[in-house]
Short mmCIF file of C-alpha atoms and ligand atoms in Angstrom, two decimals:
data_model
loop_
_atom_site.label_atom_id
_atom_site.label_comp_id
_atom_site.label_asym_id
_atom_site.label_seq_id
_atom_site.Cartn_x
_atom_site.Cartn_y
_atom_site.Cartn_z
CA MET A 1 151.06 -43.23 79.12
CA ASN A 2 150.77 -46.61 80.81
CA GLY A 3 147.23 -48.01 80.74
CA GLY A 4 146.89 -49.80 84.06
CA ILE A 5 147.16 -47.14 86.72
CA THR A 6 145.27 -47.28 89.99
CA GLU A 7 144.73 -43.88 91.57
CA LEU A 8 143.96 -43.50 95.26
CA THR A 9 143.46 -40.31 97.21
CA ILE A 10 144.87 -39.89 100.68
CA ARG A 11 142.41 -37.60 102.45
CA THR A 12 144.74 -35.77 104.79
CA GLY A 13 144.55 -32.01 105.47
CA SER A 14 145.89 -31.49 101.97
CA PRO A 15 144.70 -34.54 100.01
CA TYR A 16 147.20 -36.13 97.64
CA PRO A 17 147.15 -38.82 94.96
CA VAL A 18 148.86 -42.19 95.05
CA TRP A 19 149.37 -43.70 91.62
CA VAL A 20 150.15 -47.43 91.55
CA GLY A 21 150.99 -49.48 88.48
CA ASP A 22 153.65 -51.20 86.41
CA GLY A 23 156.26 -49.11 84.61
CA LEU A 24 155.20 -45.84 86.25
CA LEU A 25 158.75 -44.54 86.56
CA ARG A 26 158.54 -43.96 82.81
CA ASP A 27 155.33 -41.96 83.34
CA CYS A 28 156.29 -40.07 86.50
CA GLY A 29 156.93 -36.77 84.68
CA GLU A 30 153.53 -36.80 82.98
CA LEU A 31 151.81 -37.77 86.21
CA LEU A 32 153.48 -35.00 88.21
CA ALA A 33 152.75 -32.48 85.48
CA ARG A 34 149.03 -33.13 86.16
CA ARG A 35 149.54 -31.58 89.59
CA THR A 36 152.07 -28.79 89.08
CA ALA A 37 153.72 -26.45 86.62
CA PRO A 38 157.28 -27.40 85.62
CA CYS A 39 159.85 -26.69 88.32
CA THR A 40 163.05 -28.25 89.58
CA VAL A 41 162.84 -31.81 90.87
CA PHE A 42 165.60 -32.65 93.37
CA LEU A 43 165.84 -36.40 92.83
CA VAL A 44 167.28 -38.39 95.74
CA SER A 45 168.36 -42.04 95.69
CA ASP A 46 170.78 -44.31 97.47
CA ASP A 47 173.76 -45.87 95.68
CA VAL A 48 171.97 -49.17 95.07
CA VAL A 49 168.78 -47.75 93.59
CA ALA A 50 170.39 -44.90 91.63
CA PRO A 51 172.23 -47.12 89.10
CA LEU A 52 169.06 -49.17 88.61
CA TYR A 53 166.36 -46.51 88.29
CA MET A 54 167.62 -42.93 88.50
CA GLU A 55 168.33 -42.44 84.82
CA ARG A 56 164.90 -43.48 83.54
CA THR A 57 163.21 -41.46 86.28
CA ALA A 58 165.25 -38.33 85.57
CA GLN A 59 164.53 -38.69 81.85
CA ALA A 60 160.80 -39.00 82.49
CA PHE A 61 160.75 -35.83 84.60
CA ALA A 62 162.88 -33.95 82.05
CA ALA A 63 160.66 -35.06 79.17
CA ALA A 64 157.68 -33.49 80.96
CA GLY A 65 159.50 -30.17 81.32
CA PHE A 66 161.01 -30.50 84.80
CA THR A 67 164.61 -29.57 85.54
CA VAL A 68 166.29 -32.44 87.41
CA VAL A 69 169.04 -32.22 90.03
CA ARG A 70 170.33 -35.61 91.23
CA HIS A 71 171.52 -36.47 94.71
CA MET A 72 172.92 -39.82 95.79
CA PHE A 73 173.81 -41.06 99.29
CA PRO A 74 175.17 -44.39 100.61
CA HIS A 75 172.44 -47.00 101.13
CA GLY A 76 171.28 -48.49 104.40
CA GLU A 77 169.79 -47.61 107.76
CA ALA A 78 173.29 -46.65 109.01
CA HIS A 79 173.06 -43.61 106.73
CA LYS A 80 169.60 -42.42 107.84
CA THR A 81 171.37 -39.85 110.00
CA PRO A 82 171.53 -36.10 110.67
CA GLU A 83 174.87 -36.05 108.78
CA THR A 84 173.32 -37.47 105.60
CA LEU A 85 170.39 -35.10 106.07
CA MET A 86 172.72 -32.10 106.31
CA GLN A 87 174.54 -33.08 103.12
CA LEU A 88 171.21 -33.38 101.36
CA VAL A 89 169.92 -30.02 102.57
CA GLU A 90 173.24 -28.31 101.77
CA HIS A 91 173.02 -29.69 98.24
CA MET A 92 169.45 -28.38 97.92
CA ALA A 93 170.73 -24.92 98.86
CA GLN A 94 173.71 -25.11 96.47
CA ALA A 95 171.36 -26.16 93.67
CA GLY A 96 169.30 -23.02 94.36
CA LEU A 97 166.13 -24.94 95.16
CA THR A 98 163.24 -22.63 96.03
CA ARG A 99 159.89 -23.17 97.73
CA ALA A 100 158.37 -23.64 94.28
CA ASP A 101 160.49 -26.74 93.74
CA ILE A 102 160.06 -30.40 94.67
CA ALA A 103 162.15 -33.05 96.43
CA ALA A 104 161.61 -36.58 95.09
CA ALA A 105 162.53 -39.73 97.02
CA LEU A 106 163.34 -42.65 94.70
CA GLY A 107 163.99 -45.73 96.84
CA GLY A 108 163.03 -47.59 99.96
CA GLY A 109 161.92 -46.36 103.36
CA VAL A 110 165.34 -44.96 104.22
CA THR A 111 165.36 -42.71 101.16
CA GLY A 112 161.73 -41.75 101.73
CA ASP A 113 162.15 -40.90 105.42
CA LEU A 114 165.33 -38.92 104.83
CA THR A 115 164.10 -37.00 101.79
CA GLY A 116 160.72 -36.33 103.36
CA PHE A 117 162.37 -34.89 106.44
CA ALA A 118 164.74 -32.74 104.34
CA ALA A 119 161.74 -31.47 102.36
CA SER A 120 159.93 -30.59 105.58
CA VAL A 121 162.75 -28.41 106.92
CA TYR A 122 164.36 -26.93 103.79
CA GLN A 123 163.15 -23.33 103.58
CA ARG A 124 160.53 -24.32 106.19
CA GLY A 125 159.03 -26.86 103.87
CA ILE A 126 158.93 -27.71 100.19
CA ARG A 127 156.83 -30.29 98.38
CA CYS A 128 157.93 -33.91 98.39
CA VAL A 129 157.09 -36.68 95.93
CA GLN A 130 157.59 -40.28 97.02
CA LEU A 131 158.67 -42.88 94.44
CA PRO A 132 158.83 -46.10 96.51
CA THR A 133 160.92 -49.00 95.15
CA THR A 134 160.60 -51.51 98.02
CA VAL A 135 157.41 -53.33 98.99
CA LEU A 136 157.77 -51.83 102.47
CA ALA A 137 158.00 -48.28 101.16
CA ALA A 138 155.08 -48.92 98.79
CA VAL A 139 152.64 -50.32 101.34
CA ASP A 140 153.78 -48.31 104.33
CA SER A 141 156.45 -45.61 104.57
CA SER A 142 155.70 -43.61 101.41
CA VAL A 143 152.15 -42.86 102.56
CA GLY A 144 151.12 -41.14 105.77
CA GLY A 145 153.70 -38.40 106.15
CA LYS A 146 155.99 -39.72 108.87
CA THR A 147 159.57 -38.66 108.18
CA ALA A 148 162.68 -39.05 110.30
CA VAL A 149 166.36 -39.73 110.75
CA ASP A 150 167.95 -41.84 113.46
CA LEU A 151 170.00 -40.55 116.40
CA PRO A 152 172.60 -42.51 118.37
CA ALA A 153 170.00 -42.77 121.15
CA GLY A 154 167.46 -44.49 118.91
CA LYS A 155 165.67 -44.87 115.62
CA ASN A 156 163.49 -42.14 114.11
CA LEU A 157 164.06 -39.82 117.07
CA MET A 158 164.32 -36.69 114.93
CA GLY A 159 161.59 -36.17 112.39
CA SER A 160 158.37 -34.51 111.35
CA PHE A 161 154.92 -35.11 109.97
CA TRP A 162 155.10 -33.97 106.36
CA GLN A 163 152.57 -35.38 103.94
CA PRO A 164 153.82 -35.95 100.39
CA PHE A 165 152.55 -33.96 97.44
CA ALA A 166 152.11 -37.18 95.44
CA VAL A 167 153.17 -40.83 95.56
CA ILE A 168 154.07 -42.71 92.39
CA CYS A 169 154.60 -46.44 92.90
CA ASP A 170 156.09 -48.51 90.07
CA CYS A 171 155.57 -52.16 91.03
CA GLU A 172 158.04 -53.30 88.34
CA THR A 173 160.88 -52.09 90.57
CA PHE A 174 160.17 -54.89 93.07
CA ALA A 175 161.64 -57.40 90.57
CA THR A 176 165.19 -56.37 91.52
CA LEU A 177 164.69 -56.56 95.31
CA PRO A 178 166.85 -59.03 97.25
CA PRO A 179 164.56 -61.74 98.71
CA ALA A 180 165.06 -60.57 102.31
CA VAL A 181 164.14 -56.97 101.47
CA TYR A 182 161.11 -58.17 99.53
CA ALA A 183 160.01 -60.27 102.51
CA ASP A 184 160.42 -57.32 104.91
CA GLY A 185 157.73 -55.49 102.99
CA LEU A 186 155.44 -58.51 103.07
CA ALA A 187 155.54 -58.42 106.87
CA GLU A 188 153.96 -54.95 106.84
CA ALA A 189 151.51 -56.04 104.15
CA VAL A 190 150.39 -59.08 106.19
CA LYS A 191 149.90 -56.68 109.10
CA TYR A 192 147.00 -55.05 107.23
CA GLY A 193 145.33 -58.43 106.85
CA VAL A 194 145.65 -59.14 110.56
CA LEU A 195 144.40 -55.66 111.39
CA CYS A 196 141.18 -55.65 109.43
CA ASP A 197 141.06 -57.75 106.26
CA PRO A 198 140.77 -61.57 106.54
CA ALA A 199 140.35 -61.87 102.74
CA LEU A 200 143.67 -60.07 102.20
CA PHE A 201 145.30 -62.37 104.73
CA ALA A 202 143.94 -65.42 102.91
CA ARG A 203 145.24 -64.02 99.65
CA PHE A 204 148.73 -63.91 101.13
CA GLU A 205 148.39 -67.57 102.08
CA GLY A 206 148.31 -68.40 98.38
CA PHE A 207 151.04 -65.93 97.55
CA SER A 208 154.34 -66.47 95.76
CA ARG A 209 157.05 -63.98 94.84
CA GLY A 210 155.92 -61.75 92.03
CA ASP A 211 152.39 -61.50 93.39
CA ALA A 212 152.98 -58.06 94.92
CA THR A 213 150.93 -56.70 92.07
CA ALA A 214 149.54 -53.23 91.75
CA ASP A 215 146.07 -54.18 93.00
CA LEU A 216 147.46 -55.87 96.10
CA ILE A 217 149.70 -52.88 96.87
CA ALA A 218 146.76 -50.54 96.29
CA ARG A 219 144.61 -52.55 98.72
CA CYS A 220 147.31 -52.23 101.41
CA ILE A 221 147.62 -48.48 100.83
CA SER A 222 143.87 -47.99 101.01
CA ILE A 223 143.84 -49.74 104.40
CA LYS A 224 146.64 -47.51 105.64
CA GLU A 225 144.65 -44.53 104.34
CA GLN A 226 141.67 -45.49 106.53
CA TYR A 227 143.82 -45.41 109.66
CA VAL A 228 145.73 -42.22 108.80
CA THR A 229 142.73 -40.13 107.72
CA GLY A 230 141.55 -38.08 110.65
CA ASP A 231 144.57 -38.99 112.79
CA GLU A 232 147.63 -37.75 110.96
CA THR A 233 149.68 -37.31 114.14
CA ASP A 234 149.13 -40.72 115.72
CA HIS A 235 146.96 -39.99 118.74
CA GLY A 236 143.96 -42.15 117.89
CA LYS A 237 143.16 -44.84 115.35
CA ARG A 238 146.52 -44.50 113.58
CA GLN A 239 147.99 -46.34 116.58
CA PHE A 240 146.47 -49.57 115.17
CA LEU A 241 149.21 -49.46 112.52
CA ASN A 242 151.67 -50.24 115.34
CA LEU A 243 150.47 -53.85 115.49
CA GLY A 244 153.52 -55.92 116.46
CA HIS A 245 155.65 -52.79 116.59
CA THR A 246 156.18 -52.47 120.36
CA PRO A 247 158.04 -55.79 120.54
CA ALA A 248 159.47 -55.14 117.04
CA HIS A 249 161.14 -51.88 118.04
CA ALA A 250 162.50 -53.61 121.14
CA ILE A 251 163.87 -56.51 119.04
CA GLU A 252 165.51 -54.07 116.63
CA LYS A 253 167.05 -52.15 119.51
CA CYS A 254 168.26 -55.25 121.39
CA SER A 255 169.91 -56.54 118.20
CA GLY A 256 171.77 -53.26 117.69
CA TYR A 257 169.59 -52.90 114.55
CA ALA A 258 171.06 -56.04 112.99
CA VAL A 259 167.48 -57.38 112.70
CA SER A 260 165.66 -55.49 109.93
CA HIS A 261 162.41 -53.67 110.62
CA GLY A 262 160.22 -56.06 108.61
CA SER A 263 161.75 -59.13 110.26
CA ALA A 264 161.23 -57.59 113.69
CA VAL A 265 157.60 -56.78 112.82
CA ALA A 266 157.03 -60.40 111.79
CA ALA A 267 158.41 -61.74 115.08
CA GLY A 268 156.60 -58.99 116.99
CA MET A 269 153.22 -59.82 115.45
CA VAL A 270 153.57 -63.50 116.32
CA LEU A 271 154.60 -62.58 119.86
CA MET A 272 151.48 -60.43 120.25
CA ALA A 273 149.29 -63.15 118.74
CA ARG A 274 150.63 -65.70 121.23
CA THR A 275 150.20 -63.22 124.08
CA SER A 276 146.64 -62.60 123.01
CA GLU A 277 145.81 -66.30 123.08
CA ARG A 278 147.53 -66.99 126.39
CA LEU A 279 146.09 -63.95 128.18
CA ASP A 280 142.60 -64.59 126.80
CA TYR A 281 142.20 -61.56 124.57
CA ALA A 282 141.85 -63.78 121.49
CA SER A 283 138.42 -64.79 120.20
CA GLU A 284 139.93 -67.69 118.22
CA ALA A 285 143.28 -69.46 117.88
CA PHE A 286 145.17 -67.81 115.03
CA SER A 287 148.83 -67.46 116.06
CA ASP A 288 149.94 -70.74 114.39
CA ARG A 289 148.29 -69.68 111.14
CA LEU A 290 150.03 -66.29 111.28
CA ALA A 291 153.40 -67.86 112.12
CA ALA A 292 153.06 -70.37 109.26
CA LEU A 293 152.39 -67.61 106.73
CA LEU A 294 155.29 -65.43 107.86
CA ALA A 295 157.66 -68.43 107.99
CA ARG A 296 156.73 -69.28 104.40
CA PHE A 297 157.92 -65.80 103.41
CA GLY A 298 161.25 -66.53 105.14
CA LEU A 299 160.45 -64.17 108.01
CA PRO A 300 161.30 -64.90 111.66
CA THR A 301 158.45 -65.88 113.97
CA HIS A 302 160.40 -65.98 117.20
CA THR A 303 162.90 -63.89 119.12
CA ASP A 304 165.74 -65.11 121.32
CA PHE A 305 165.66 -61.98 123.49
CA THR A 306 164.09 -62.39 126.92
CA ALA A 307 160.92 -60.64 128.03
CA ARG A 308 163.04 -58.60 130.44
CA GLU A 309 165.40 -57.45 127.68
CA LEU A 310 162.50 -56.52 125.43
CA SER A 311 160.56 -54.65 128.10
CA ASP A 312 163.68 -52.72 129.14
CA ALA A 313 164.19 -51.69 125.52
CA ALA A 314 160.52 -50.72 125.17
CA VAL A 315 160.75 -48.34 128.12
CA SER A 316 162.75 -45.99 125.93
CA ASP A 317 160.36 -46.33 122.98
CA LYS A 318 159.05 -42.99 121.76
CA LYS A 319 155.51 -44.39 121.48
CA ARG A 320 155.36 -44.40 125.27
CA ARG A 321 153.27 -41.70 126.91
CA GLY A 322 154.22 -41.24 130.54
CA ASP A 323 154.12 -44.57 132.33
CA THR A 324 151.57 -46.18 130.03
CA LEU A 325 151.79 -47.49 126.51
CA THR A 326 149.06 -48.49 124.07
CA LEU A 327 149.46 -52.01 122.73
CA VAL A 328 147.66 -53.27 119.65
CA MET A 329 146.20 -56.63 120.66
CA PRO A 330 145.14 -58.95 117.83
CA ARG A 331 142.04 -60.98 118.75
CA ALA A 332 141.66 -62.86 115.47
CA ILE A 333 142.72 -62.44 111.84
CA GLY A 334 141.07 -59.14 110.94
CA ASP A 335 140.22 -58.02 114.48
CA CYS A 336 142.46 -55.97 116.78
CA VAL A 337 141.87 -53.78 119.84
CA LEU A 338 143.93 -51.08 121.56
CA VAL A 339 144.94 -51.99 125.11
CA PRO A 340 146.59 -49.42 127.38
CA VAL A 341 149.12 -51.09 129.67
CA LYS A 342 151.37 -49.87 132.44
CA MET A 343 155.07 -50.10 131.68
CA GLU A 344 155.58 -52.46 134.60
CA GLU A 345 153.07 -54.93 133.06
CA LEU A 346 155.01 -55.16 129.84
CA GLU A 347 157.49 -57.85 130.88
CA ARG A 348 154.64 -60.18 131.90
CA ILE A 349 152.85 -59.51 128.61
CA PHE A 350 155.97 -60.22 126.54
CA GLU A 351 156.68 -63.29 128.67
CA ALA A 352 153.30 -64.73 127.72
CA GLY A 353 154.12 -64.27 124.02
CA ILE A 354 157.62 -65.70 124.16
CA ASP A 355 156.95 -68.75 126.32
CA GLY A 356 156.68 -72.25 124.93
N1 NAD B 1 157.76 -43.30 107.51
C1 NAD B 1 157.10 -44.39 107.84
O1 NAD B 1 155.88 -44.37 108.06
C2 NAD B 1 157.83 -45.70 107.91
C3 NAD B 1 157.11 -46.90 108.01
C4 NAD B 1 157.82 -48.10 108.02
C5 NAD B 1 159.23 -48.08 107.91
N2 NAD B 1 159.88 -46.88 107.81
C6 NAD B 1 161.34 -46.84 107.67
O2 NAD B 1 161.68 -47.46 106.44
C7 NAD B 1 163.00 -47.98 106.52
C8 NAD B 1 163.01 -49.38 105.96
O3 NAD B 1 162.60 -49.31 104.61
P1 NAD B 1 163.16 -50.33 103.52
O4 NAD B 1 163.03 -51.71 104.01
O5 NAD B 1 162.54 -49.95 102.23
O6 NAD B 1 164.74 -50.02 103.58
P2 NAD B 1 165.79 -49.37 102.57
O7 NAD B 1 165.34 -48.09 102.03
O8 NAD B 1 167.09 -49.38 103.29
O9 NAD B 1 165.86 -50.44 101.40
C9 NAD B 1 166.39 -51.72 101.65
C10 NAD B 1 167.54 -52.03 100.67
O10 NAD B 1 167.00 -52.29 99.38
C11 NAD B 1 167.64 -51.52 98.41
N3 NAD B 1 166.64 -51.28 97.35
C12 NAD B 1 165.59 -50.43 97.40
N4 NAD B 1 164.83 -50.59 96.32
C13 NAD B 1 165.41 -51.53 95.55
C14 NAD B 1 165.07 -52.14 94.32
N5 NAD B 1 163.93 -51.84 93.68
N6 NAD B 1 165.90 -53.08 93.82
C15 NAD B 1 167.02 -53.45 94.50
N7 NAD B 1 167.37 -52.94 95.69
C16 NAD B 1 166.58 -51.98 96.20
C17 NAD B 1 168.12 -50.31 99.13
O11 NAD B 1 169.23 -49.73 98.48
C18 NAD B 1 168.53 -50.89 100.47
O12 NAD B 1 169.83 -51.41 100.41
C19 NAD B 1 163.39 -47.91 107.98
O13 NAD B 1 164.28 -46.83 108.16
C20 NAD B 1 162.08 -47.63 108.71
O14 NAD B 1 162.26 -46.90 109.90
C21 NAD B 1 159.22 -45.71 107.80
ZN1 ZN B 2 156.64 -50.77 110.45
#
């Protein structure tokens, strides 16, 4: 067993462990065996991740006494659909999976969201293990229990809250990430610094590729844990995790989803930082510092869409409740507040962040 493992506990209704370390895909069977008797593991990956990591993962589960059934689907957001979900669930049924068995998501956020959702509906719910292989999945989507697929009308419109049974994060897998996918995850990681941890933010300012080490990932997950605990279904403090996400979802939508989520979050955070300074929410000037950091990671810090286009797109955002929406307003690095705004105010707010 690998020596350097960090273990965190996510204190949701049914608490679960997150194990973070290097080389953990080789230990995943032993780790899971700490939590459950041998059963069938339905191992899901996309066609990019499967050739890289499925074999070693399947072998590790088998060596610990689990029976492994493999499932592969085509990679990319375009396949996070009800059709892919149905194929997955049909395969679970054909494989004779029972409620004693486990679905395991080996991959990025698409694999995690899809597999988590399938696990939540198959036989009214079976256990799900998340094995994130992107920085984004590691610091964000694998923890917290949000699962979904996309509909033609919008992203993540069909889904569930389904907390994982365990999360096993092997940071060695980040070595094979394309630079743009790596950077997408850093956008979400920087978000935690802006939310509540100036020291983490400063650490990113001295960051170079390869520094997404286990302790840094673990710090990000522990911050997410603080916001999810006690608000699993996103009605209270969990909303802070949407920093930058109202403009980000609008940017993604306006681009026909050509702009990736992490890139949109980067541009969205800078927009909110500029808004905050111009509308006097900010307690200090920090938007240039934020933009400089994100630009260094190769992330966008600006959007070409107009405030009108973005606010129109945001009107159909599922985070909206009636005619108001809660914005996360950054006031400084490490300090954010929730601000309820009327939908009709949104264009003016975006305008302030886009201008000049
Ligand atoms: N559930 C949540 O709380 C939550 C939070 C944030 C984002 N998300 C969702 O996550 C998705 C984005 O996640 P993502 O950026 O991980 O996307 P992704 O899963 O599509 O992965 C990006 C690309 O990287 C490839 N890849 C994954 N791991 C790799 C590795 N180790 N080496 C080489 N290539 C690898 C994938 O095949 C894919 O082509 C979106 O659908 C978003 O809605 C969910
Ligand atoms: Zn996000």
